[in-house]
Amino acid sequence: MSALYFGTGVASPKYGPSCGLPFEFLDFFCDAFKLARENGCDRVIQELTDCYEIPAPPLPAAEWAQVNLQKKLIGQLAQSLGVSDRFQLICASEFRNDPEYLACLAETRENAAAKSITVPSDYVLLQSAGVDYFRRCYGVTAKMGWLLDPENPTDGRWDEFYFNSRYQEISGDNEFPFLYVKAAMDPTGSRCSPYLMRPNDLDMGRVGIAADYDIGQIPEFVSGNKGARKYLSAIETSVSKLEALHDEGIFDCDLPWDRSYAVENKVGIIIQELFGAARSPDIGMKAANKNTPPIAAMAVLS
């Protein structure tokens, strides 16, 4: 048995704790299962990074809340899509003190020192050790990441390409497959993380889970905004990808909507039914036509 794995976080150095889970995480999740099938992997593992050093200090309350929120939402998504038996979410804090991981970290440090490789942060070594740990202990045979600019991956110093290239340099292993997908897009048309919500994302119209926002407002908002039109198109693509993977048998479930529904309504159902979030009672969703039931798209965690 082999597995594909990918990592996500709950905070960024620049913006602080995430303000919920962006809807685009669905696209990232779908990509993981699509790439797993294409690369002969029968399982998908997600590492949720909730500690950044050893020994790990206690997380701030806001970050800890995001850990619990994301574990609940993502766990429910896996269950709703019928992949709980093929998906595992592991927090970094669960293995940072594992003797197997500490052995991988010691080996990583030794290799870096032997090759006189310097890194700007110890976190780079923790990341590299994590790749070896998942390969040895969980049968991981491929890792998925995202790129801000797929055409120029080396431009992003803290992009995943950077961490993966440091792993190759330190380990000397250039054969292990690192697979990349495009970063998410925000309503300005800029690329961004597929699993972090920045403080101003809701204000600019980005759809988040466990936050109050009505995607029904987007068609009016995009009329004079080229970036937002691209964003809405990306949302539509995410939903279409989910439907296509369902039709291919990758997800073992019944999708609880009619394919004729407008994308606004599908998003609302995905948030409520697949992620298990409760809709905000004061937000209404306009129907695409009289046969399409109104659904509130934004949600708060129940």
PDB file of C-alpha atoms in Angstrom:
ATOM      1  CA  MET A   1       0.000   0.000   0.000  1.00  0.00           C
ATOM      2  CA  SER A   2       1.249   3.471  -0.845  1.00  0.00           C
ATOM      3  CA  ALA A   3       0.122   6.970  -0.032  1.00  0.00           C
ATOM      4  CA  LEU A   4       0.298  10.522  -1.336  1.00  0.00           C
ATOM      5  CA  TYR A   5       0.623  13.226   1.252  1.00  0.00           C
ATOM      6  CA  PHE A   6       0.309  16.986   1.435  1.00  0.00           C
ATOM      7  CA  GLY A   7       0.727  19.551   4.164  1.00  0.00           C
ATOM      8  CA  THR A   8      -1.393  22.491   5.291  1.00  0.00           C
ATOM      9  CA  GLY A   9      -1.132  25.086   8.042  1.00  0.00           C
ATOM     10  CA  VAL A  10      -3.312  27.193  10.316  1.00  0.00           C
ATOM     11  CA  ALA A  11      -1.283  30.420  10.318  1.00  0.00           C
ATOM     12  CA  SER A  12       1.253  32.398   8.306  1.00  0.00           C
ATOM     13  CA  PRO A  13       4.126  34.607   9.502  1.00  0.00           C
ATOM     14  CA  LYS A  14       2.730  37.554   7.543  1.00  0.00           C
ATOM     15  CA  TYR A  15      -0.992  37.349   8.319  1.00  0.00           C
ATOM     16  CA  GLY A  16      -1.198  35.388  11.563  1.00  0.00           C
ATOM     17  CA  PRO A  17      -3.887  32.769  12.314  1.00  0.00           C
ATOM     18  CA  SER A  18      -6.218  31.783   9.513  1.00  0.00           C
ATOM     19  CA  CYS A  19      -9.730  33.245   9.682  1.00  0.00           C
ATOM     20  CA  GLY A  20     -11.433  30.006   8.700  1.00  0.00           C
ATOM     21  CA  LEU A  21     -11.020  27.517   5.878  1.00  0.00           C
ATOM     22  CA  PRO A  22     -11.299  28.914   2.332  1.00  0.00           C
ATOM     23  CA  PHE A  23     -13.699  27.217  -0.051  1.00  0.00           C
ATOM     24  CA  GLU A  24     -10.755  26.584  -2.397  1.00  0.00           C
ATOM     25  CA  PHE A  25      -9.511  23.912   0.002  1.00  0.00           C
ATOM     26  CA  LEU A  26     -12.073  21.690  -1.714  1.00  0.00           C
ATOM     27  CA  ASP A  27     -10.110  22.022  -4.960  1.00  0.00           C
ATOM     28  CA  PHE A  28      -6.849  21.170  -3.169  1.00  0.00           C
ATOM     29  CA  PHE A  29      -8.488  18.135  -1.552  1.00  0.00           C
ATOM     30  CA  CYS A  30      -9.830  16.959  -4.918  1.00  0.00           C
ATOM     31  CA  ASP A  31      -6.408  17.405  -6.525  1.00  0.00           C
ATOM     32  CA  ALA A  32      -4.868  15.167  -3.863  1.00  0.00           C
ATOM     33  CA  PHE A  33      -7.190  12.266  -4.662  1.00  0.00           C
ATOM     34  CA  LYS A  34      -6.857  12.818  -8.399  1.00  0.00           C
ATOM     35  CA  LEU A  35      -3.046  12.772  -8.222  1.00  0.00           C
ATOM     36  CA  ALA A  36      -3.117   9.811  -5.849  1.00  0.00           C
ATOM     37  CA  ARG A  37      -4.980   7.743  -8.424  1.00  0.00           C
ATOM     38  CA  GLU A  38      -2.731   8.917 -11.268  1.00  0.00           C
ATOM     39  CA  ASN A  39       0.383   7.956  -9.290  1.00  0.00           C
ATOM     40  CA  GLY A  40      -0.763   4.570  -8.040  1.00  0.00           C
ATOM     41  CA  CYS A  41      -1.442   5.642  -4.445  1.00  0.00           C
ATOM     42  CA  ASP A  42      -4.375   4.093  -2.613  1.00  0.00           C
ATOM     43  CA  ARG A  43      -4.393   6.521   0.327  1.00  0.00           C
ATOM     44  CA  VAL A  44      -4.113  10.260   0.960  1.00  0.00           C
ATOM     45  CA  ILE A  45      -2.512  11.710   4.088  1.00  0.00           C
ATOM     46  CA  GLN A  46      -2.774  15.336   5.162  1.00  0.00           C
ATOM     47  CA  GLU A  47      -0.302  16.813   7.625  1.00  0.00           C
ATOM     48  CA  LEU A  48      -1.810  19.734   9.532  1.00  0.00           C
ATOM     49  CA  THR A  49       1.100  21.810  10.804  1.00  0.00           C
ATOM     50  CA  ASP A  50       0.271  22.957  14.313  1.00  0.00           C
ATOM     51  CA  CYS A  51       3.826  23.320  15.647  1.00  0.00           C
ATOM     52  CA  TYR A  52       6.861  24.913  14.077  1.00  0.00           C
ATOM     53  CA  GLU A  53       9.759  24.043  16.355  1.00  0.00           C
ATOM     54  CA  ILE A  54      11.061  21.451  18.816  1.00  0.00           C
ATOM     55  CA  PRO A  55      10.242  21.570  21.651  1.00  0.00           C
ATOM     56  CA  ALA A  56       6.936  23.058  20.549  1.00  0.00           C
ATOM     57  CA  PRO A  57       5.575  25.922  22.669  1.00  0.00           C
ATOM     58  CA  PRO A  58       1.804  26.024  23.292  1.00  0.00           C
ATOM     59  CA  LEU A  59      -0.158  27.367  20.343  1.00  0.00           C
ATOM     60  CA  PRO A  60      -1.873  30.752  20.726  1.00  0.00           C
ATOM     61  CA  ALA A  61      -5.595  30.361  21.372  1.00  0.00           C
ATOM     62  CA  ALA A  62      -6.543  31.649  17.903  1.00  0.00           C
ATOM     63  CA  GLU A  63      -4.334  29.083  16.168  1.00  0.00           C
ATOM     64  CA  TRP A  64      -5.550  26.273  18.404  1.00  0.00           C
ATOM     65  CA  ALA A  65      -9.123  27.196  17.497  1.00  0.00           C
ATOM     66  CA  GLN A  66      -8.203  26.913  13.815  1.00  0.00           C
ATOM     67  CA  VAL A  67      -6.683  23.464  14.358  1.00  0.00           C
ATOM     68  CA  ASN A  68      -9.918  22.216  15.916  1.00  0.00           C
ATOM     69  CA  LEU A  69     -12.037  23.931  13.269  1.00  0.00           C
ATOM     70  CA  GLN A  70     -10.103  22.499  10.345  1.00  0.00           C
ATOM     71  CA  LYS A  71      -9.940  18.999  11.822  1.00  0.00           C
ATOM     72  CA  LYS A  72     -13.712  19.002  12.187  1.00  0.00           C
ATOM     73  CA  LEU A  73     -14.479  20.455   8.753  1.00  0.00           C
ATOM     74  CA  ILE A  74     -11.973  18.318   6.839  1.00  0.00           C
ATOM     75  CA  GLY A  75     -12.910  15.160   8.719  1.00  0.00           C
ATOM     76  CA  GLN A  76     -16.544  15.740   7.828  1.00  0.00           C
ATOM     77  CA  LEU A  77     -15.627  16.397   4.183  1.00  0.00           C
ATOM     78  CA  ALA A  78     -13.771  13.076   3.962  1.00  0.00           C
ATOM     79  CA  GLN A  79     -16.732  11.272   5.509  1.00  0.00           C
ATOM     80  CA  SER A  80     -19.234  12.996   3.215  1.00  0.00           C
ATOM     81  CA  LEU A  81     -17.230  12.048   0.115  1.00  0.00           C
ATOM     82  CA  GLY A  82     -16.907   8.439   1.244  1.00  0.00           C
ATOM     83  CA  VAL A  83     -13.112   8.427   1.552  1.00  0.00           C
ATOM     84  CA  SER A  84     -12.630   8.149   5.326  1.00  0.00           C
ATOM     85  CA  ASP A  85     -11.047   4.727   4.859  1.00  0.00           C
ATOM     86  CA  ARG A  86      -8.557   6.206   2.361  1.00  0.00           C
ATOM     87  CA  PHE A  87      -7.770   9.481   4.103  1.00  0.00           C
ATOM     88  CA  GLN A  88      -5.884  10.337   7.271  1.00  0.00           C
ATOM     89  CA  LEU A  89      -5.327  13.750   8.847  1.00  0.00           C
ATOM     90  CA  ILE A  90      -2.285  13.911  11.133  1.00  0.00           C
ATOM     91  CA  CYS A  91      -1.289  16.956  13.184  1.00  0.00           C
ATOM     92  CA  ALA A  92       2.432  17.713  13.340  1.00  0.00           C
ATOM     93  CA  SER A  93       2.203  17.825  17.136  1.00  0.00           C
ATOM     94  CA  GLU A  94       1.233  14.144  17.068  1.00  0.00           C
ATOM     95  CA  PHE A  95       4.586  13.009  15.669  1.00  0.00           C
ATOM     96  CA  ARG A  96       7.151  15.704  16.479  1.00  0.00           C
ATOM     97  CA  ASN A  97       8.264  13.691  19.551  1.00  0.00           C
ATOM     98  CA  ASP A  98       7.951  10.295  17.865  1.00  0.00           C
ATOM     99  CA  PRO A  99      11.347   8.521  18.090  1.00  0.00           C
ATOM    100  CA  GLU A 100      11.073   7.659  14.384  1.00  0.00           C
ATOM    101  CA  TYR A 101      10.624  11.320  13.493  1.00  0.00           C
ATOM    102  CA  LEU A 102      13.418  12.443  15.808  1.00  0.00           C
ATOM    103  CA  ALA A 103      15.706   9.910  14.122  1.00  0.00           C
ATOM    104  CA  CYS A 104      14.784  11.374  10.718  1.00  0.00           C
ATOM    105  CA  LEU A 105      15.454  14.876  12.037  1.00  0.00           C
ATOM    106  CA  ALA A 106      18.856  13.876  13.442  1.00  0.00           C
ATOM    107  CA  GLU A 107      19.775  12.332  10.089  1.00  0.00           C
ATOM    108  CA  THR A 108      18.625  15.469   8.274  1.00  0.00           C
ATOM    109  CA  ARG A 109      20.777  17.671  10.507  1.00  0.00           C
ATOM    110  CA  GLU A 110      23.788  15.406   9.989  1.00  0.00           C
ATOM    111  CA  ASN A 111      23.373  15.416   6.212  1.00  0.00           C
ATOM    112  CA  ALA A 112      23.009  19.197   6.098  1.00  0.00           C
ATOM    113  CA  ALA A 113      26.106  19.669   8.268  1.00  0.00           C
ATOM    114  CA  ALA A 114      28.149  17.171   6.251  1.00  0.00           C
ATOM    115  CA  LYS A 115      27.312  19.041   3.047  1.00  0.00           C
ATOM    116  CA  SER A 116      27.783  22.483   4.664  1.00  0.00           C
ATOM    117  CA  ILE A 117      24.197  23.376   3.781  1.00  0.00           C
ATOM    118  CA  THR A 118      22.829  26.365   5.661  1.00  0.00           C
ATOM    119  CA  VAL A 119      19.130  27.167   5.884  1.00  0.00           C
ATOM    120  CA  PRO A 120      17.431  30.392   7.030  1.00  0.00           C
ATOM    121  CA  SER A 121      15.265  28.620   9.596  1.00  0.00           C
ATOM    122  CA  ASP A 122      15.250  25.378  11.559  1.00  0.00           C
ATOM    123  CA  TYR A 123      11.742  24.891  10.210  1.00  0.00           C
ATOM    124  CA  VAL A 124      13.279  23.967   6.852  1.00  0.00           C
ATOM    125  CA  LEU A 125      14.980  20.998   8.526  1.00  0.00           C
ATOM    126  CA  LEU A 126      11.751  20.002  10.285  1.00  0.00           C
ATOM    127  CA  GLN A 127      10.001  19.995   6.916  1.00  0.00           C
ATOM    128  CA  SER A 128      12.720  17.904   5.282  1.00  0.00           C
ATOM    129  CA  ALA A 129      12.668  15.397   8.130  1.00  0.00           C
ATOM    130  CA  GLY A 130       8.899  15.185   7.746  1.00  0.00           C
ATOM    131  CA  VAL A 131       9.223  13.932   4.175  1.00  0.00           C
ATOM    132  CA  ASP A 132      11.483  11.075   5.294  1.00  0.00           C
ATOM    133  CA  TYR A 133       9.232  10.317   8.265  1.00  0.00           C
ATOM    134  CA  PHE A 134       6.115   9.933   6.127  1.00  0.00           C
ATOM    135  CA  ARG A 135       7.996   7.899   3.536  1.00  0.00           C
ATOM    136  CA  ARG A 136       9.328   5.468   6.132  1.00  0.00           C
ATOM    137  CA  CYS A 137       6.398   5.223   8.532  1.00  0.00           C
ATOM    138  CA  TYR A 138       3.338   5.710   6.310  1.00  0.00           C
ATOM    139  CA  GLY A 139       4.401   4.323   2.952  1.00  0.00           C
ATOM    140  CA  VAL A 140       4.274   7.715   1.243  1.00  0.00           C
ATOM    141  CA  THR A 141       5.475   7.560  -2.359  1.00  0.00           C
ATOM    142  CA  ALA A 142       4.575  11.085  -3.552  1.00  0.00           C
ATOM    143  CA  LYS A 143       3.999  14.544  -2.087  1.00  0.00           C
ATOM    144  CA  MET A 144       1.631  17.198  -3.415  1.00  0.00           C
ATOM    145  CA  GLY A 145       2.195  20.923  -3.026  1.00  0.00           C
ATOM    146  CA  TRP A 146       1.033  24.216  -4.524  1.00  0.00           C
ATOM    147  CA  LEU A 147       2.866  26.940  -6.395  1.00  0.00           C
ATOM    148  CA  LEU A 148       2.132  30.644  -6.602  1.00  0.00           C
ATOM    149  CA  ASP A 149       3.695  30.769 -10.057  1.00  0.00           C
ATOM    150  CA  PRO A 150       3.994  27.381 -11.797  1.00  0.00           C
ATOM    151  CA  GLU A 151       5.892  29.025 -14.660  1.00  0.00           C
ATOM    152  CA  ASN A 152       8.598  30.373 -12.328  1.00  0.00           C
ATOM    153  CA  PRO A 153       8.613  28.134  -9.230  1.00  0.00           C
ATOM    154  CA  THR A 154      12.022  29.270  -8.006  1.00  0.00           C
ATOM    155  CA  ASP A 155      10.748  32.834  -7.533  1.00  0.00           C
ATOM    156  CA  GLY A 156       8.951  31.936  -4.286  1.00  0.00           C
ATOM    157  CA  ARG A 157      11.492  31.637  -1.492  1.00  0.00           C
ATOM    158  CA  TRP A 158       8.950  30.217   0.938  1.00  0.00           C
ATOM    159  CA  ASP A 159       6.846  28.482  -1.671  1.00  0.00           C
ATOM    160  CA  GLU A 160       6.649  24.703  -1.386  1.00  0.00           C
ATOM    161  CA  PHE A 161       9.131  24.390  -4.208  1.00  0.00           C
ATOM    162  CA  TYR A 162      11.712  25.938  -1.898  1.00  0.00           C
ATOM    163  CA  PHE A 163      11.178  23.409   0.899  1.00  0.00           C
ATOM    164  CA  ASN A 164      11.120  20.479  -1.501  1.00  0.00           C
ATOM    165  CA  SER A 165      14.285  21.572  -3.272  1.00  0.00           C
ATOM    166  CA  ARG A 166      16.044  21.863   0.100  1.00  0.00           C
ATOM    167  CA  TYR A 167      14.951  18.294   0.850  1.00  0.00           C
ATOM    168  CA  GLN A 168      16.500  17.108  -2.404  1.00  0.00           C
ATOM    169  CA  GLU A 169      19.693  19.014  -1.665  1.00  0.00           C
ATOM    170  CA  ILE A 170      20.016  17.684   1.888  1.00  0.00           C
ATOM    171  CA  SER A 171      18.959  14.084   1.223  1.00  0.00           C
ATOM    172  CA  GLY A 172      20.565  13.748  -2.203  1.00  0.00           C
ATOM    173  CA  ASP A 173      17.351  12.081  -3.417  1.00  0.00           C
ATOM    174  CA  ASN A 174      16.141  13.573  -6.686  1.00  0.00           C
ATOM    175  CA  GLU A 175      13.875  10.643  -7.567  1.00  0.00           C
ATOM    176  CA  PHE A 176      11.081  11.118  -5.031  1.00  0.00           C
ATOM    177  CA  PRO A 177       8.153  12.750  -6.879  1.00  0.00           C
ATOM    178  CA  PHE A 178       7.030  16.198  -5.779  1.00  0.00           C
ATOM    179  CA  LEU A 179       3.776  17.031  -7.548  1.00  0.00           C
ATOM    180  CA  TYR A 180       2.466  20.574  -7.887  1.00  0.00           C
ATOM    181  CA  VAL A 181      -0.890  22.206  -8.455  1.00  0.00           C
ATOM    182  CA  LYS A 182      -1.722  25.873  -8.891  1.00  0.00           C
ATOM    183  CA  ALA A 183      -2.315  28.026  -5.857  1.00  0.00           C
ATOM    184  CA  ALA A 184      -5.813  29.279  -5.111  1.00  0.00           C
ATOM    185  CA  MET A 185      -7.097  32.597  -6.444  1.00  0.00           C
ATOM    186  CA  ASP A 186      -8.660  35.444  -4.480  1.00  0.00           C
ATOM    187  CA  PRO A 187     -11.303  37.902  -5.776  1.00  0.00           C
ATOM    188  CA  THR A 188      -8.603  40.343  -6.904  1.00  0.00           C
ATOM    189  CA  GLY A 189      -7.273  37.680  -9.278  1.00  0.00           C
ATOM    190  CA  SER A 190      -4.096  37.159  -7.217  1.00  0.00           C
ATOM    191  CA  ARG A 191      -2.782  33.722  -6.293  1.00  0.00           C
ATOM    192  CA  CYS A 192      -2.899  32.706  -2.632  1.00  0.00           C
ATOM    193  CA  SER A 193      -2.817  29.753  -0.249  1.00  0.00           C
ATOM    194  CA  PRO A 194      -5.606  27.183  -0.735  1.00  0.00           C
ATOM    195  CA  TYR A 195      -5.964  26.578   3.004  1.00  0.00           C
ATOM    196  CA  LEU A 196      -5.491  29.959   4.739  1.00  0.00           C
ATOM    197  CA  MET A 197      -8.003  32.798   5.057  1.00  0.00           C
ATOM    198  CA  ARG A 198      -6.319  36.182   5.507  1.00  0.00           C
ATOM    199  CA  PRO A 199      -7.919  38.916   7.653  1.00  0.00           C
ATOM    200  CA  ASN A 200      -9.124  40.917   4.631  1.00  0.00           C
ATOM    201  CA  ASP A 201     -10.255  37.973   2.486  1.00  0.00           C
ATOM    202  CA  LEU A 202     -13.902  38.155   3.508  1.00  0.00           C
ATOM    203  CA  ASP A 203     -13.967  41.902   2.902  1.00  0.00           C
ATOM    204  CA  MET A 204     -12.772  41.388  -0.666  1.00  0.00           C
ATOM    205  CA  GLY A 205     -15.406  38.702  -1.256  1.00  0.00           C
ATOM    206  CA  ARG A 206     -13.517  35.432  -0.830  1.00  0.00           C
ATOM    207  CA  VAL A 207     -15.738  32.521   0.145  1.00  0.00           C
ATOM    208  CA  GLY A 208     -14.783  30.959   3.452  1.00  0.00           C
ATOM    209  CA  ILE A 209     -16.208  28.239   5.648  1.00  0.00           C
ATOM    210  CA  ALA A 210     -17.116  29.169   9.215  1.00  0.00           C
ATOM    211  CA  ALA A 211     -17.520  32.789   8.190  1.00  0.00           C
ATOM    212  CA  ASP A 212     -20.506  34.909   7.178  1.00  0.00           C
ATOM    213  CA  TYR A 213     -20.569  35.607   3.475  1.00  0.00           C
ATOM    214  CA  ASP A 214     -23.140  35.019   0.774  1.00  0.00           C
ATOM    215  CA  ILE A 215     -21.778  33.835  -2.563  1.00  0.00           C
ATOM    216  CA  GLY A 216     -25.069  35.029  -4.015  1.00  0.00           C
ATOM    217  CA  GLN A 217     -23.572  38.520  -3.890  1.00  0.00           C
ATOM    218  CA  ILE A 218     -20.696  37.564  -6.177  1.00  0.00           C
ATOM    219  CA  PRO A 219     -22.455  37.818  -9.590  1.00  0.00           C
ATOM    220  CA  GLU A 220     -23.271  41.474  -8.833  1.00  0.00           C
ATOM    221  CA  PHE A 221     -19.801  42.123  -7.438  1.00  0.00           C
ATOM    222  CA  VAL A 222     -17.993  40.689 -10.460  1.00  0.00           C
ATOM    223  CA  SER A 223     -19.778  42.770 -13.067  1.00  0.00           C
ATOM    224  CA  GLY A 224     -17.078  45.440 -13.030  1.00  0.00           C
ATOM    225  CA  ASN A 225     -14.181  43.480 -11.583  1.00  0.00           C
ATOM    226  CA  LYS A 226     -12.013  41.340 -13.854  1.00  0.00           C
ATOM    227  CA  GLY A 227     -10.215  39.661 -10.953  1.00  0.00           C
ATOM    228  CA  ALA A 228     -13.473  38.707  -9.269  1.00  0.00           C
ATOM    229  CA  ARG A 229     -14.812  37.246 -12.515  1.00  0.00           C
ATOM    230  CA  LYS A 230     -11.739  35.005 -12.599  1.00  0.00           C
ATOM    231  CA  TYR A 231     -12.408  34.086  -8.985  1.00  0.00           C
ATOM    232  CA  LEU A 232     -15.991  33.070  -9.670  1.00  0.00           C
ATOM    233  CA  SER A 233     -14.764  31.030 -12.636  1.00  0.00           C
ATOM    234  CA  ALA A 234     -12.281  29.290 -10.329  1.00  0.00           C
ATOM    235  CA  ILE A 235     -15.106  28.487  -7.882  1.00  0.00           C
ATOM    236  CA  GLU A 236     -17.132  26.995 -10.742  1.00  0.00           C
ATOM    237  CA  THR A 237     -14.107  24.943 -11.806  1.00  0.00           C
ATOM    238  CA  SER A 238     -13.717  23.571  -8.268  1.00  0.00           C
ATOM    239  CA  VAL A 239     -17.323  22.406  -8.190  1.00  0.00           C
ATOM    240  CA  SER A 240     -17.035  20.889 -11.674  1.00  0.00           C
ATOM    241  CA  LYS A 241     -13.870  19.035 -10.642  1.00  0.00           C
ATOM    242  CA  LEU A 242     -15.673  17.555  -7.638  1.00  0.00           C
ATOM    243  CA  GLU A 243     -18.522  16.396  -9.876  1.00  0.00           C
ATOM    244  CA  ALA A 244     -16.108  14.898 -12.429  1.00  0.00           C
ATOM    245  CA  LEU A 245     -14.138  12.961  -9.790  1.00  0.00           C
ATOM    246  CA  HIS A 246     -17.410  11.703  -8.345  1.00  0.00           C
ATOM    247  CA  ASP A 247     -18.457  10.475 -11.791  1.00  0.00           C
ATOM    248  CA  GLU A 248     -15.087   8.719 -12.179  1.00  0.00           C
ATOM    249  CA  GLY A 249     -15.706   6.819  -8.948  1.00  0.00           C
ATOM    250  CA  ILE A 250     -12.941   8.475  -6.936  1.00  0.00           C
ATOM    251  CA  PHE A 251     -15.502   9.692  -4.398  1.00  0.00           C
ATOM    252  CA  ASP A 252     -17.973   7.108  -3.135  1.00  0.00           C
ATOM    253  CA  CYS A 253     -21.025   9.172  -2.266  1.00  0.00           C
ATOM    254  CA  ASP A 254     -24.196  10.736  -3.581  1.00  0.00           C
ATOM    255  CA  LEU A 255     -23.800  14.425  -4.358  1.00  0.00           C
ATOM    256  CA  PRO A 256     -26.811  16.139  -2.744  1.00  0.00           C
ATOM    257  CA  TRP A 257     -27.722  18.500  -5.574  1.00  0.00           C
ATOM    258  CA  ASP A 258     -29.096  18.507  -9.079  1.00  0.00           C
ATOM    259  CA  ARG A 259     -26.494  19.225 -11.765  1.00  0.00           C
ATOM    260  CA  SER A 260     -28.767  21.966 -13.133  1.00  0.00           C
ATOM    261  CA  TYR A 261     -28.430  24.038  -9.959  1.00  0.00           C
ATOM    262  CA  ALA A 262     -26.599  27.353 -10.194  1.00  0.00           C
ATOM    263  CA  VAL A 263     -23.062  27.353  -8.803  1.00  0.00           C
ATOM    264  CA  GLU A 264     -24.155  29.612  -5.918  1.00  0.00           C
ATOM    265  CA  ASN A 265     -26.569  26.952  -4.737  1.00  0.00           C
ATOM    266  CA  LYS A 266     -24.076  24.133  -5.172  1.00  0.00           C
ATOM    267  CA  VAL A 267     -21.543  26.018  -3.058  1.00  0.00           C
ATOM    268  CA  GLY A 268     -24.115  26.486  -0.319  1.00  0.00           C
ATOM    269  CA  ILE A 269     -24.954  22.792  -0.303  1.00  0.00           C
ATOM    270  CA  ILE A 270     -21.273  21.806  -0.303  1.00  0.00           C
ATOM    271  CA  ILE A 271     -20.593  23.987   2.730  1.00  0.00           C
ATOM    272  CA  GLN A 272     -23.644  22.797   4.626  1.00  0.00           C
ATOM    273  CA  GLU A 273     -23.838  19.156   3.607  1.00  0.00           C
ATOM    274  CA  LEU A 274     -20.286  18.091   2.720  1.00  0.00           C
ATOM    275  CA  PHE A 275     -18.312  20.197   5.208  1.00  0.00           C
ATOM    276  CA  GLY A 276     -21.055  19.908   7.824  1.00  0.00           C
ATOM    277  CA  ALA A 277     -21.227  23.626   8.599  1.00  0.00           C
ATOM    278  CA  ALA A 278     -24.512  25.249   9.590  1.00  0.00           C
ATOM    279  CA  ARG A 279     -25.768  28.094   7.441  1.00  0.00           C
ATOM    280  CA  SER A 280     -26.053  31.530   8.939  1.00  0.00           C
ATOM    281  CA  PRO A 281     -29.781  32.151   9.558  1.00  0.00           C
ATOM    282  CA  ASP A 282     -29.719  35.776   8.397  1.00  0.00           C
ATOM    283  CA  ILE A 283     -28.186  35.108   4.974  1.00  0.00           C
ATOM    284  CA  GLY A 284     -30.394  34.187   2.037  1.00  0.00           C
ATOM    285  CA  MET A 285     -29.355  32.697  -1.291  1.00  0.00           C
ATOM    286  CA  LYS A 286     -31.087  33.847  -4.423  1.00  0.00           C
ATOM    287  CA  ALA A 287     -32.272  30.997  -6.619  1.00  0.00           C
ATOM    288  CA  ALA A 288     -31.085  30.595 -10.191  1.00  0.00           C
ATOM    289  CA  ASN A 289     -34.652  29.844 -11.238  1.00  0.00           C
ATOM    290  CA  LYS A 290     -37.959  28.950  -9.650  1.00  0.00           C
ATOM    291  CA  ASN A 291     -37.041  25.250  -9.612  1.00  0.00           C
ATOM    292  CA  THR A 292     -33.795  25.811  -7.723  1.00  0.00           C
ATOM    293  CA  PRO A 293     -34.227  25.962  -3.938  1.00  0.00           C
ATOM    294  CA  PRO A 294     -32.609  28.956  -2.212  1.00  0.00           C
ATOM    295  CA  ILE A 295     -29.559  27.940  -0.164  1.00  0.00           C
ATOM    296  CA  ALA A 296     -27.445  30.124   2.116  1.00  0.00           C
ATOM    297  CA  ALA A 297     -23.886  29.726   0.920  1.00  0.00           C
ATOM    298  CA  MET A 298     -21.859  30.994   3.826  1.00  0.00           C
ATOM    299  CA  ALA A 299     -21.788  29.180   7.066  1.00  0.00           C
ATOM    300  CA  VAL A 300     -20.782  29.175  10.674  1.00  0.00           C
ATOM    301  CA  LEU A 301     -19.589  26.059  12.430  1.00  0.00           C
ATOM    302  CA  SER A 302     -22.408  24.415  14.345  1.00  0.00           C
TER     303      SER A 302
END
